[in-house]
């Protein structure tokens, strides 16, 4: 058993909400902290949805759900939220300045033994180690969306992380039912986002540049038997985080196409309040997205051919 029983999750958005719910479901005492009271309300609504999913998909019964709820508290007072924390998991936006400011504020509030883990998708622990004021007690513990089904957690150290911290954080991961993935070198994007971000960016490029519709891009992936395609996956990740990641790495790598993809996401989704699955819509409308409806992959009637052909841009001179 790890000694990490009291957990505080910073940021009650898409992933913070899932980490908090799942940790409570697995027996941890969890405090959820956010600066935005409305975000807390959305997180509580998401927890109601997770309760139903854990009954239908994870095999929980009503007593398990009630016990998970009992172990959860929510708040907007950082000092109160971390007062008893053995482990703080940071899941605030994927914006370096926001994360650094949170760590600096946190530094004076924690007891000496408290560990901190970042759930950052793409940044290195070394980027924030000194801001925490306790570099030896800091590492990355990266969870994946749909934590109940994608139950792996990537663990990454920076050069100053102590072996004791890595042991305790890895034990914590196992205790809450995660398959630990040890990341053997510091690497932007860890394991999963090293391949997933380019994959999603490529799918987004096809849409941004008008090569194919989002539905057709997703169709070509659904044939693998996956439950959603890359653009459905962006809805699940949330458009705010998709935008943060694309715009940051577009600037960092001077990547004009990635920048255009970030702008597309901003204009078509953020500016229209379509923030993804959790808020009811993004590329698709939820709870009944087109890609889950019967017929999405059906071969069309032959009468549809003229309409399909009209979408194919003729090759000049052919
Ligand atoms: P999100 O935008 O859904 O939620 C972020 C939350 O942080 C919001 O509720 C916001 O109000 C809150 N917040 C903003 N500033 C804060 C502060 N100073 N203190 C406390 N809370 C603050 O973002 P998300 O998608 O949950 O991503 C959070 C982190 O998790 C990011 O680092 C992201 O890369 C990572 N992550 C996301 C996913 C995903 O699929 N969405 C998967 C793995 C990891």
PDB file of N, CA and C in Angstrom, residues 67-126:
ATOM      1  N   UNK A  67     -20.145   5.261  -2.399  1.00  0.00           N
ATOM      2  CA  UNK A  67     -18.883   5.366  -1.649  1.00  0.00           C
ATOM      3  C   UNK A  67     -17.915   6.306  -2.369  1.00  0.00           C
ATOM      4  N   UNK A  68     -17.885   6.234  -3.698  1.00  0.00           N
ATOM      5  CA  UNK A  68     -17.006   7.147  -4.459  1.00  0.00           C
ATOM      6  C   UNK A  68     -17.434   8.587  -4.208  1.00  0.00           C
ATOM      7  N   UNK A  69     -18.726   8.838  -4.265  1.00  0.00           N
ATOM      8  CA  UNK A  69     -19.230  10.207  -4.038  1.00  0.00           C
ATOM      9  C   UNK A  69     -18.854  10.709  -2.649  1.00  0.00           C
ATOM     10  N   UNK A  70     -18.939   9.813  -1.655  1.00  0.00           N
ATOM     11  CA  UNK A  70     -18.598  10.171  -0.270  1.00  0.00           C
ATOM     12  C   UNK A  70     -17.153  10.633  -0.139  1.00  0.00           C
ATOM     13  N   UNK A  71     -16.302  10.054  -0.978  1.00  0.00           N
ATOM     14  CA  UNK A  71     -14.861  10.341  -0.865  1.00  0.00           C
ATOM     15  C   UNK A  71     -14.438  11.582  -1.643  1.00  0.00           C
ATOM     16  N   UNK A  72     -15.404  12.251  -2.297  1.00  0.00           N
ATOM     17  CA  UNK A  72     -15.070  13.414  -3.134  1.00  0.00           C
ATOM     18  C   UNK A  72     -15.519  14.720  -2.500  1.00  0.00           C
ATOM     19  N   UNK A  73     -14.630  15.701  -2.484  1.00  0.00           N
ATOM     20  CA  UNK A  73     -15.061  17.062  -2.154  1.00  0.00           C
ATOM     21  C   UNK A  73     -14.520  18.007  -3.221  1.00  0.00           C
ATOM     22  N   UNK A  74     -15.124  19.179  -3.302  1.00  0.00           N
ATOM     23  CA  UNK A  74     -14.817  20.129  -4.371  1.00  0.00           C
ATOM     24  C   UNK A  74     -14.609  21.503  -3.740  1.00  0.00           C
ATOM     25  N   UNK A  75     -13.725  22.301  -4.338  1.00  0.00           N
ATOM     26  CA  UNK A  75     -13.573  23.642  -3.788  1.00  0.00           C
ATOM     27  C   UNK A  75     -12.750  24.566  -4.657  1.00  0.00           C
ATOM     28  N   UNK A  76     -12.833  25.865  -4.315  1.00  0.00           N
ATOM     29  CA  UNK A  76     -12.086  26.879  -5.065  1.00  0.00           C
ATOM     30  C   UNK A  76     -11.052  27.573  -4.175  1.00  0.00           C
ATOM     31  N   UNK A  77     -10.794  27.008  -2.985  1.00  0.00           N
ATOM     32  CA  UNK A  77      -9.797  27.579  -2.071  1.00  0.00           C
ATOM     33  C   UNK A  77      -8.571  26.651  -2.092  1.00  0.00           C
ATOM     34  N   UNK A  78      -7.490  27.130  -2.685  1.00  0.00           N
ATOM     35  CA  UNK A  78      -6.339  26.249  -2.895  1.00  0.00           C
ATOM     36  C   UNK A  78      -5.746  25.761  -1.567  1.00  0.00           C
ATOM     37  N   UNK A  79      -5.578  26.677  -0.612  1.00  0.00           N
ATOM     38  CA  UNK A  79      -4.963  26.284   0.666  1.00  0.00           C
ATOM     39  C   UNK A  79      -5.778  25.178   1.338  1.00  0.00           C
ATOM     40  N   UNK A  80      -7.091  25.345   1.344  1.00  0.00           N
ATOM     41  CA  UNK A  80      -7.956  24.323   1.959  1.00  0.00           C
ATOM     42  C   UNK A  80      -7.897  23.020   1.164  1.00  0.00           C
ATOM     43  N   UNK A  81      -7.839  23.150  -0.150  1.00  0.00           N
ATOM     44  CA  UNK A  81      -7.883  21.947  -1.001  1.00  0.00           C
ATOM     45  C   UNK A  81      -6.653  21.066  -0.822  1.00  0.00           C
ATOM     46  N   UNK A  82      -5.510  21.674  -0.523  1.00  0.00           N
ATOM     47  CA  UNK A  82      -4.278  20.873  -0.443  1.00  0.00           C
ATOM     48  C   UNK A  82      -3.829  20.614   0.999  1.00  0.00           C
ATOM     49  N   UNK A  83      -4.604  21.090   1.970  1.00  0.00           N
ATOM     50  CA  UNK A  83      -4.159  21.040   3.375  1.00  0.00           C
ATOM     51  C   UNK A  83      -3.783  19.630   3.816  1.00  0.00           C
ATOM     52  N   UNK A  84      -4.534  18.622   3.345  1.00  0.00           N
ATOM     53  CA  UNK A  84      -4.269  17.248   3.817  1.00  0.00           C
ATOM     54  C   UNK A  84      -3.683  16.364   2.721  1.00  0.00           C
ATOM     55  N   UNK A  85      -3.256  16.975   1.624  1.00  0.00           N
ATOM     56  CA  UNK A  85      -2.875  16.173   0.460  1.00  0.00           C
ATOM     57  C   UNK A  85      -1.573  15.405   0.663  1.00  0.00           C
ATOM     58  N   UNK A  86      -1.619  14.101   0.342  1.00  0.00           N
ATOM     59  CA  UNK A  86      -0.381  13.314   0.238  1.00  0.00           C
ATOM     60  C   UNK A  86       0.183  13.444  -1.180  1.00  0.00           C
ATOM     61  N   UNK A  87      -0.725  13.584  -2.128  1.00  0.00           N
ATOM     62  CA  UNK A  87      -0.341  13.696  -3.537  1.00  0.00           C
ATOM     63  C   UNK A  87      -1.221  14.752  -4.193  1.00  0.00           C
ATOM     64  N   UNK A  88      -0.576  15.680  -4.891  1.00  0.00           N
ATOM     65  CA  UNK A  88      -1.310  16.667  -5.686  1.00  0.00           C
ATOM     66  C   UNK A  88      -1.096  16.305  -7.155  1.00  0.00           C
ATOM     67  N   UNK A  89      -2.195  16.145  -7.888  1.00  0.00           N
ATOM     68  CA  UNK A  89      -2.096  15.872  -9.329  1.00  0.00           C
ATOM     69  C   UNK A  89      -2.559  17.132 -10.060  1.00  0.00           C
ATOM     70  N   UNK A  90      -1.653  17.684 -10.830  1.00  0.00           N
ATOM     71  CA  UNK A  90      -1.947  18.941 -11.541  1.00  0.00           C
ATOM     72  C   UNK A  90      -2.524  18.627 -12.915  1.00  0.00           C
ATOM     73  N   UNK A  91      -3.750  19.122 -13.170  1.00  0.00           N
ATOM     74  CA  UNK A  91      -4.410  18.918 -14.475  1.00  0.00           C
ATOM     75  C   UNK A  91      -5.023  20.246 -14.922  1.00  0.00           C
ATOM     76  N   UNK A  92      -4.230  21.320 -14.835  1.00  0.00           N
ATOM     77  CA  UNK A  92      -4.694  22.630 -15.310  1.00  0.00           C
ATOM     78  C   UNK A  92      -4.327  22.745 -16.794  1.00  0.00           C
ATOM     79  N   UNK A  93      -4.767  23.803 -17.483  1.00  0.00           N
ATOM     80  CA  UNK A  93      -4.571  23.849 -18.946  1.00  0.00           C
ATOM     81  C   UNK A  93      -3.124  23.637 -19.395  1.00  0.00           C
ATOM     82  N   UNK A  94      -3.017  23.112 -20.606  1.00  0.00           N
ATOM     83  CA  UNK A  94      -1.707  22.800 -21.193  1.00  0.00           C
ATOM     84  C   UNK A  94      -1.057  24.098 -21.707  1.00  0.00           C
ATOM     85  N   UNK A  95      -0.818  25.013 -20.771  1.00  0.00           N
ATOM     86  CA  UNK A  95      -0.199  26.312 -21.077  1.00  0.00           C
ATOM     87  C   UNK A  95       0.902  26.495 -20.029  1.00  0.00           C
ATOM     88  N   UNK A  96       2.175  26.543 -20.436  1.00  0.00           N
ATOM     89  CA  UNK A  96       3.264  26.537 -19.454  1.00  0.00           C
ATOM     90  C   UNK A  96       3.127  27.610 -18.374  1.00  0.00           C
ATOM     91  N   UNK A  97       2.745  28.828 -18.766  1.00  0.00           N
ATOM     92  CA  UNK A  97       2.674  29.915 -17.773  1.00  0.00           C
ATOM     93  C   UNK A  97       1.606  29.624 -16.720  1.00  0.00           C
ATOM     94  N   UNK A  98       0.513  29.014 -17.139  1.00  0.00           N
ATOM     95  CA  UNK A  98      -0.562  28.695 -16.184  1.00  0.00           C
ATOM     96  C   UNK A  98      -0.062  27.643 -15.201  1.00  0.00           C
ATOM     97  N   UNK A  99       0.600  26.622 -15.722  1.00  0.00           N
ATOM     98  CA  UNK A  99       1.099  25.559 -14.838  1.00  0.00           C
ATOM     99  C   UNK A  99       2.147  26.121 -13.867  1.00  0.00           C
ATOM    100  N   UNK A 100       3.089  26.911 -14.374  1.00  0.00           N
ATOM    101  CA  UNK A 100       4.141  27.458 -13.523  1.00  0.00           C
ATOM    102  C   UNK A 100       3.529  28.292 -12.392  1.00  0.00           C
ATOM    103  N   UNK A 101       2.548  29.129 -12.735  1.00  0.00           N
ATOM    104  CA  UNK A 101       1.925  29.981 -11.705  1.00  0.00           C
ATOM    105  C   UNK A 101       1.255  29.132 -10.628  1.00  0.00           C
ATOM    106  N   UNK A 102       0.622  28.039 -11.042  1.00  0.00           N
ATOM    107  CA  UNK A 102      -0.041  27.168 -10.058  1.00  0.00           C
ATOM    108  C   UNK A 102       0.997  26.544  -9.129  1.00  0.00           C
ATOM    109  N   UNK A 103       2.096  26.058  -9.694  1.00  0.00           N
ATOM    110  CA  UNK A 103       3.142  25.441  -8.858  1.00  0.00           C
ATOM    111  C   UNK A 103       3.725  26.453  -7.872  1.00  0.00           C
ATOM    112  N   UNK A 104       3.936  27.680  -8.337  1.00  0.00           N
ATOM    113  CA  UNK A 104       4.522  28.687  -7.445  1.00  0.00           C
ATOM    114  C   UNK A 104       3.571  29.008  -6.298  1.00  0.00           C
ATOM    115  N   UNK A 105       2.273  29.074  -6.615  1.00  0.00           N
ATOM    116  CA  UNK A 105       1.284  29.354  -5.570  1.00  0.00           C
ATOM    117  C   UNK A 105       1.216  28.183  -4.582  1.00  0.00           C
ATOM    118  N   UNK A 106       1.343  27.003  -5.123  1.00  0.00           N
ATOM    119  CA  UNK A 106       1.234  25.773  -4.325  1.00  0.00           C
ATOM    120  C   UNK A 106       2.410  25.624  -3.346  1.00  0.00           C
ATOM    121  N   UNK A 107       3.579  26.102  -3.791  1.00  0.00           N
ATOM    122  CA  UNK A 107       4.829  25.794  -3.073  1.00  0.00           C
ATOM    123  C   UNK A 107       4.754  26.103  -1.580  1.00  0.00           C
ATOM    124  N   UNK A 108       4.143  27.232  -1.224  1.00  0.00           N
ATOM    125  CA  UNK A 108       4.101  27.608   0.186  1.00  0.00           C
ATOM    126  C   UNK A 108       2.996  26.932   0.972  1.00  0.00           C
ATOM    127  N   UNK A 109       2.169  26.134   0.328  1.00  0.00           N
ATOM    128  CA  UNK A 109       0.959  25.628   0.987  1.00  0.00           C
ATOM    129  C   UNK A 109       1.030  24.154   1.391  1.00  0.00           C
ATOM    130  N   UNK A 110       2.015  23.442   0.852  1.00  0.00           N
ATOM    131  CA  UNK A 110       2.023  21.985   1.056  1.00  0.00           C
ATOM    132  C   UNK A 110       2.816  21.568   2.275  1.00  0.00           C
ATOM    133  N   UNK A 111       2.424  20.451   2.868  1.00  0.00           N
ATOM    134  CA  UNK A 111       3.247  19.910   3.940  1.00  0.00           C
ATOM    135  C   UNK A 111       4.494  19.266   3.323  1.00  0.00           C
ATOM    136  N   UNK A 112       5.502  19.039   4.174  1.00  0.00           N
ATOM    137  CA  UNK A 112       6.829  18.649   3.675  1.00  0.00           C
ATOM    138  C   UNK A 112       6.804  17.358   2.857  1.00  0.00           C
ATOM    139  N   UNK A 113       5.887  16.442   3.193  1.00  0.00           N
ATOM    140  CA  UNK A 113       5.910  15.119   2.543  1.00  0.00           C
ATOM    141  C   UNK A 113       5.088  15.034   1.264  1.00  0.00           C
ATOM    142  N   UNK A 114       4.348  16.082   0.950  1.00  0.00           N
ATOM    143  CA  UNK A 114       3.415  15.991  -0.181  1.00  0.00           C
ATOM    144  C   UNK A 114       4.161  15.868  -1.513  1.00  0.00           C
ATOM    145  N   UNK A 115       3.714  14.918  -2.325  1.00  0.00           N
ATOM    146  CA  UNK A 115       4.270  14.747  -3.673  1.00  0.00           C
ATOM    147  C   UNK A 115       3.392  15.492  -4.681  1.00  0.00           C
ATOM    148  N   UNK A 116       4.010  15.868  -5.790  1.00  0.00           N
ATOM    149  CA  UNK A 116       3.258  16.531  -6.869  1.00  0.00           C
ATOM    150  C   UNK A 116       3.521  15.779  -8.170  1.00  0.00           C
ATOM    151  N   UNK A 117       2.457  15.558  -8.929  1.00  0.00           N
ATOM    152  CA  UNK A 117       2.605  14.947 -10.259  1.00  0.00           C
ATOM    153  C   UNK A 117       1.863  15.810 -11.272  1.00  0.00           C
ATOM    154  N   UNK A 118       2.482  16.001 -12.421  1.00  0.00           N
ATOM    155  CA  UNK A 118       1.784  16.713 -13.492  1.00  0.00           C
ATOM    156  C   UNK A 118       1.152  15.724 -14.453  1.00  0.00           C
ATOM    157  N   UNK A 119      -0.055  16.071 -14.885  1.00  0.00           N
ATOM    158  CA  UNK A 119      -0.752  15.265 -15.905  1.00  0.00           C
ATOM    159  C   UNK A 119      -0.552  15.887 -17.293  1.00  0.00           C
ATOM    160  N   UNK A 120       0.435  16.762 -17.416  1.00  0.00           N
ATOM    161  CA  UNK A 120       0.697  17.398 -18.719  1.00  0.00           C
ATOM    162  C   UNK A 120       0.785  16.349 -19.823  1.00  0.00           C
ATOM    163  N   UNK A 121       0.261  16.704 -20.988  1.00  0.00           N
ATOM    164  CA  UNK A 121       0.282  15.772 -22.122  1.00  0.00           C
ATOM    165  C   UNK A 121       1.566  15.856 -22.916  1.00  0.00           C
ATOM    166  N   UNK A 122       2.196  17.038 -22.914  1.00  0.00           N
ATOM    167  CA  UNK A 122       3.318  17.215 -23.835  1.00  0.00           C
ATOM    168  C   UNK A 122       4.554  17.862 -23.217  1.00  0.00           C
ATOM    169  N   UNK A 123       4.431  18.453 -22.014  1.00  0.00           N
ATOM    170  CA  UNK A 123       5.584  19.161 -21.443  1.00  0.00           C
ATOM    171  C   UNK A 123       6.420  18.236 -20.575  1.00  0.00           C
ATOM    172  N   UNK A 124       7.670  18.645 -20.375  1.00  0.00           N
ATOM    173  CA  UNK A 124       8.587  17.834 -19.570  1.00  0.00           C
ATOM    174  C   UNK A 124       8.495  18.214 -18.097  1.00  0.00           C
ATOM    175  N   UNK A 125       8.647  17.241 -17.194  1.00  0.00           N
ATOM    176  CA  UNK A 125       8.686  17.581 -15.765  1.00  0.00           C
ATOM    177  C   UNK A 125       9.783  18.604 -15.452  1.00  0.00           C
ATOM    178  N   UNK A 126      10.902  18.533 -16.169  1.00  0.00           N
ATOM    179  CA  UNK A 126      12.004  19.463 -15.848  1.00  0.00           C
ATOM    180  C   UNK A 126      11.587  20.926 -16.061  1.00  0.00           C
TER     181      UNK A 126
END
